[in-house]
């Protein structure tokens, strides 16, 4: 009996050690192992002049106690070193709710983002939960604001349209009001924090939607996938997906965390979208 109890103790101790090591890895190692991942994205109606056009995509930084300002500076510097044509950001720059402290700290750093063709950003739900007016004011003054706007991106005499819509939960506006007047034959790429926006009630064609919000689920169980996703459409994990309308939606795993400060089998990322005509 003593031998059985000893074996059981050693087994339980071993299991506890493995669990502890796994918890430490998920809390303190993988969340900071930021990857730079390049995705080749076929885009309908994209002119041949834009073959190889590169978009650096930052999202869900969630500046706060676990994502300090020095880390954000590193991310900005790293994004600025990547070969790119434009940089886009799809919100959740801060983490805490009902405070302007993180907003005031992070935006002077975000203003350091640079790209040859410009930097374009929209807000996420956490930016509104912290302080909607303050976040929108900083975004407007940054020169990056694409909210409810559509701008022409030009190369070699050809163009596509880059548009931004509001956050689905906090300042949604039907995308038709933003891209409804874009010429029907021309390519439209839309920034929207929440990928569920792709399934909302609008009529205009979207050739590619770029989103974040899900963090890839933060935990991805092999052969199962993420047990928790903050979206209605559970197909919207990360990577290139199809909306219920059959249109392309790219979802980055982002940088920070939401409900719980862990990541497992779901590394944070800076995504680089290399476009090609579909």
Coordinates of C-alpha atoms in Angstrom, one line a residue:
X1 CA 0.0 0.0 0.0
X2 CA 2.9 2.3 0.9
X3 CA 4.4 1.7 -2.5
X4 CA 1.1 2.4 -4.3
X5 CA 0.7 5.6 -2.3
X6 CA 4.2 6.7 -3.2
X7 CA 3.7 6.0 -6.8
X8 CA 0.4 7.9 -6.8
X9 CA 2.1 10.8 -5.1
X10 CA 4.9 10.9 -7.6
X11 CA 2.4 10.7 -10.5
X12 CA 0.4 13.5 -9.1
X13 CA 3.5 15.6 -8.4
X14 CA 4.6 15.0 -12.0
X15 CA 1.3 16.0 -13.3
X16 CA 1.3 19.1 -11.2
X17 CA 4.8 20.0 -12.4
X18 CA 3.7 19.6 -16.0
X19 CA 0.6 21.7 -15.5
X20 CA 2.6 24.4 -13.7
X21 CA 5.2 24.5 -16.5
X22 CA 2.4 24.6 -19.1
X23 CA 0.7 27.4 -17.3
X24 CA 3.9 29.4 -17.0
X25 CA 4.6 28.9 -20.7
X26 CA 1.1 30.0 -21.7
X27 CA 1.3 33.1 -19.4
X28 CA 4.8 34.3 -19.7
X29 CA 6.4 32.9 -22.8
X30 CA 4.1 32.4 -25.8
X31 CA 2.2 35.7 -25.2
X32 CA 5.4 37.6 -26.0
X33 CA 6.7 35.4 -28.8
X34 CA 5.4 37.7 -31.5
X35 CA 5.7 36.3 -35.0
X36 CA 5.9 38.2 -38.3
X37 CA 3.8 36.1 -40.7
X38 CA 3.3 36.8 -44.4
X39 CA 0.1 35.8 -46.1
X40 CA -0.5 35.7 -49.8
X41 CA -4.0 37.0 -50.3
X42 CA -5.9 36.8 -53.6
X43 CA -8.2 39.8 -54.0
X44 CA -11.0 40.0 -56.6
X45 CA -11.0 43.1 -58.8
X46 CA -7.5 44.0 -57.7
X47 CA -5.6 45.6 -60.7
X48 CA -2.5 43.8 -61.9
X49 CA -0.5 46.9 -60.9
X50 CA -0.9 45.9 -57.3
X51 CA 0.5 42.4 -57.5
X52 CA 2.8 42.0 -54.6
X53 CA 1.4 45.1 -52.8
X54 CA 2.3 44.6 -49.1
X55 CA 0.1 45.6 -46.1
X56 CA 1.4 45.4 -42.6
X57 CA -1.5 44.7 -40.2
X58 CA -1.4 45.5 -36.5
X59 CA -4.3 44.8 -34.3
X60 CA -5.4 44.2 -30.7
X61 CA -2.3 45.6 -29.0
X62 CA -4.3 45.9 -25.7
X63 CA -1.8 48.2 -24.1
X64 CA -2.0 47.7 -20.3
X65 CA -0.3 46.1 -17.4
X66 CA 0.7 43.0 -19.4
X67 CA 1.5 44.9 -22.6
X68 CA 3.6 47.8 -21.3
X69 CA 4.5 50.9 -23.3
X70 CA 8.0 49.7 -24.0
X71 CA 6.6 46.7 -25.7
X72 CA 4.4 48.8 -27.8
X73 CA 7.4 50.9 -28.9
X74 CA 9.1 47.7 -29.9
X75 CA 6.1 46.6 -32.0
X76 CA 6.0 50.0 -33.7
X77 CA 9.7 49.9 -34.5
X78 CA 9.4 46.3 -35.7
X79 CA 6.4 47.2 -38.0
X80 CA 8.4 50.1 -39.4
X81 CA 11.3 47.8 -40.4
X82 CA 9.1 45.4 -42.5
X83 CA 9.0 46.0 -46.2
X84 CA 5.5 47.4 -46.8
X85 CA 3.5 49.7 -48.9
X86 CA 0.9 50.7 -46.3
X87 CA 0.2 49.9 -42.7
X88 CA -3.3 49.3 -41.3
X89 CA -4.5 48.9 -37.7
X90 CA -7.8 47.5 -36.7
X91 CA -8.3 48.6 -33.1
X92 CA -8.2 47.6 -29.5
X93 CA -5.1 49.7 -28.9
X94 CA -5.8 49.7 -25.1
X95 CA -7.1 47.2 -22.6
X96 CA -8.7 48.8 -19.5
X97 CA -12.2 50.2 -19.3
X98 CA -13.4 53.6 -18.1
X99 CA -10.0 55.2 -18.1
X100 CA -8.1 57.6 -20.3
X101 CA -4.6 56.8 -18.8
X102 CA -3.7 54.1 -21.3
X103 CA -5.2 56.1 -24.3
X104 CA -3.1 59.1 -23.4
X105 CA 0.0 56.9 -23.1
X106 CA -0.3 54.7 -26.2
X107 CA -1.3 57.2 -28.9
X108 CA 2.0 59.2 -28.9
X109 CA 3.7 55.9 -29.6
X110 CA 1.3 54.8 -32.3
X111 CA 1.9 58.1 -34.1
X112 CA 5.4 56.7 -34.8
X113 CA 4.0 54.2 -37.3
X114 CA 5.1 55.0 -40.8
X115 CA 4.6 53.6 -44.3
X116 CA 5.4 54.8 -47.8
X117 CA 1.7 54.8 -48.8
X118 CA 0.3 55.9 -45.4
X119 CA -1.0 54.5 -42.1
X120 CA -4.8 53.8 -41.8
X121 CA -6.6 52.9 -38.6
X122 CA -10.0 52.2 -37.0
X123 CA -11.0 51.7 -33.4
X124 CA -12.1 48.5 -31.6
X125 CA -14.6 47.9 -28.8
X126 CA -11.9 48.3 -26.0
X127 CA -11.0 51.7 -27.3
X128 CA -14.6 52.8 -26.9
X129 CA -14.9 51.1 -23.5
X130 CA -11.9 53.0 -22.2
X131 CA -13.2 56.4 -23.5
X132 CA -14.9 56.7 -26.9
X133 CA -14.5 60.4 -27.3
X134 CA -10.8 60.4 -26.2
X135 CA -10.0 57.5 -28.5
X136 CA -11.7 59.1 -31.5
X137 CA -10.0 62.4 -30.8
X138 CA -6.5 60.8 -30.7
X139 CA -7.3 58.8 -33.9
X140 CA -8.5 62.0 -35.7
X141 CA -5.4 63.9 -34.7
X142 CA -3.1 61.0 -35.7
X143 CA -3.7 61.4 -39.4
X144 CA -4.5 57.7 -39.5
X145 CA -8.3 57.9 -39.1
X146 CA -10.2 55.8 -41.7
X147 CA -13.5 55.6 -39.8
X148 CA -16.5 56.0 -42.2
X149 CA -14.1 56.9 -45.0
X150 CA -13.0 55.5 -48.3
X151 CA -9.7 56.6 -49.8
X152 CA -8.0 55.8 -53.1
X153 CA -4.7 53.8 -53.0
X154 CA -2.9 54.3 -56.4
X155 CA -0.1 52.6 -58.2
X156 CA 1.0 52.7 -61.8
X157 CA -2.1 54.7 -62.8
X158 CA -4.5 52.1 -61.3
X159 CA -6.2 52.2 -57.9
X160 CA -8.2 50.3 -55.3
X161 CA -10.3 51.7 -52.5
X162 CA -9.4 51.3 -48.8
X163 CA -12.3 51.9 -46.4
X164 CA -12.9 51.9 -42.7
X165 CA -16.2 51.1 -40.8
X166 CA -17.1 51.5 -37.1
X167 CA -16.8 48.7 -34.5
X168 CA -19.7 46.3 -34.8
X169 CA -20.5 46.6 -31.0
X170 CA -19.9 50.2 -30.3
X171 CA -20.2 52.5 -33.4
X172 CA -21.5 50.4 -36.2
X173 CA -22.6 52.1 -39.4
X174 CA -23.8 50.1 -42.4
X175 CA -20.8 49.7 -44.8
X176 CA -23.1 50.8 -47.6
X177 CA -22.8 54.3 -46.4
X178 CA -19.0 54.1 -46.7
X179 CA -18.4 52.2 -49.9
X180 CA -21.8 52.5 -51.6
X181 CA -20.5 55.2 -54.0
X182 CA -17.3 53.4 -54.9
X183 CA -17.4 52.5 -58.6
X184 CA -18.8 49.0 -59.0
X185 CA -16.0 47.7 -61.1
X186 CA -13.3 48.8 -58.7
X187 CA -11.6 46.9 -55.8
X188 CA -12.8 47.6 -52.2
X189 CA -10.8 46.6 -49.2
X190 CA -12.4 47.3 -45.8
X191 CA -11.0 47.6 -42.3
X192 CA -13.4 46.5 -39.5
X193 CA -12.3 45.5 -36.0
X194 CA -14.9 42.7 -35.6
X195 CA -15.0 40.1 -38.4
X196 CA -18.7 39.5 -37.7
X197 CA -19.1 42.9 -39.6
X198 CA -18.8 40.8 -42.8
X199 CA -22.1 39.1 -42.0
X200 CA -24.0 42.2 -41.1
X201 CA -26.8 43.6 -43.3
X202 CA -25.2 45.5 -46.2
X203 CA -25.4 45.1 -49.9
X204 CA -22.2 46.5 -51.3
X205 CA -19.5 44.1 -52.5
X206 CA -16.4 43.8 -50.3
X207 CA -13.4 42.2 -52.0
X208 CA -11.4 41.8 -48.8
X209 CA -12.2 42.7 -45.2
X210 CA -9.3 43.0 -42.7
X211 CA -10.1 42.4 -39.0
X212 CA -8.8 41.4 -35.6
X213 CA -10.8 41.0 -32.4
X214 CA -10.7 37.2 -32.0
X215 CA -7.0 36.9 -31.0
X216 CA -7.3 33.6 -32.8
X217 CA -9.0 32.4 -29.6
X218 CA -5.7 32.8 -27.7
X219 CA -5.8 29.0 -26.9
X220 CA -6.0 26.6 -29.8
X221 CA -6.4 23.0 -28.8
X222 CA -4.8 20.6 -31.4
X223 CA -7.5 19.0 -33.7
X224 CA -10.2 20.9 -31.8
X225 CA -9.4 24.6 -32.2
X226 CA -10.2 27.5 -29.9
X227 CA -12.8 26.7 -27.2
X228 CA -13.8 30.4 -26.9
X229 CA -14.2 33.0 -29.6
X230 CA -15.9 36.4 -29.1
X231 CA -17.8 36.3 -32.4
X232 CA -21.1 34.9 -33.6
X233 CA -19.5 33.2 -36.6
X234 CA -17.3 30.5 -35.1
X235 CA -15.5 30.0 -38.4
X236 CA -13.8 33.4 -37.7
X237 CA -10.7 32.1 -35.9
X238 CA -7.7 33.6 -37.7
X239 CA -6.2 33.6 -41.2
X240 CA -8.2 33.9 -44.5
X241 CA -11.8 32.9 -44.2
X242 CA -15.0 33.2 -46.2
X243 CA -18.0 35.2 -44.9
X244 CA -21.6 34.0 -45.1
X245 CA -21.8 36.1 -48.3
X246 CA -18.8 34.2 -49.7
X247 CA -16.4 37.1 -49.5
X248 CA -12.9 37.1 -48.1
X249 CA -12.2 38.0 -44.5
X250 CA -8.6 38.1 -43.1
X251 CA -8.4 37.9 -39.3
X252 CA -5.1 38.4 -37.5
X253 CA -4.3 36.7 -34.2
X254 CA -3.2 40.2 -33.0
X255 CA -0.8 41.0 -30.2
X256 CA -2.5 41.2 -26.8
X257 CA -5.1 39.3 -24.7
X258 CA -8.7 39.9 -23.6
X259 CA -10.4 37.7 -21.1
X260 CA -7.4 35.9 -19.7
X261 CA -3.7 36.8 -20.2
X262 CA -2.6 33.5 -21.8
X263 CA -1.8 32.1 -25.2
X264 CA -1.3 28.5 -26.2
X265 CA -0.6 27.2 -29.7
X266 CA -1.8 30.6 -30.9
X267 CA 1.2 33.0 -31.1
X268 CA 0.7 36.7 -31.3
X269 CA 1.5 38.1 -34.7
X270 CA 2.2 41.1 -36.9
X271 CA 0.5 40.1 -40.2
X272 CA 1.9 41.0 -43.6
X273 CA -0.7 40.7 -46.3
X274 CA 0.9 40.3 -49.8
X275 CA -1.9 41.0 -52.3
X276 CA -2.3 39.3 -55.6
X277 CA -5.1 39.7 -58.2
X278 CA -7.6 36.8 -57.9

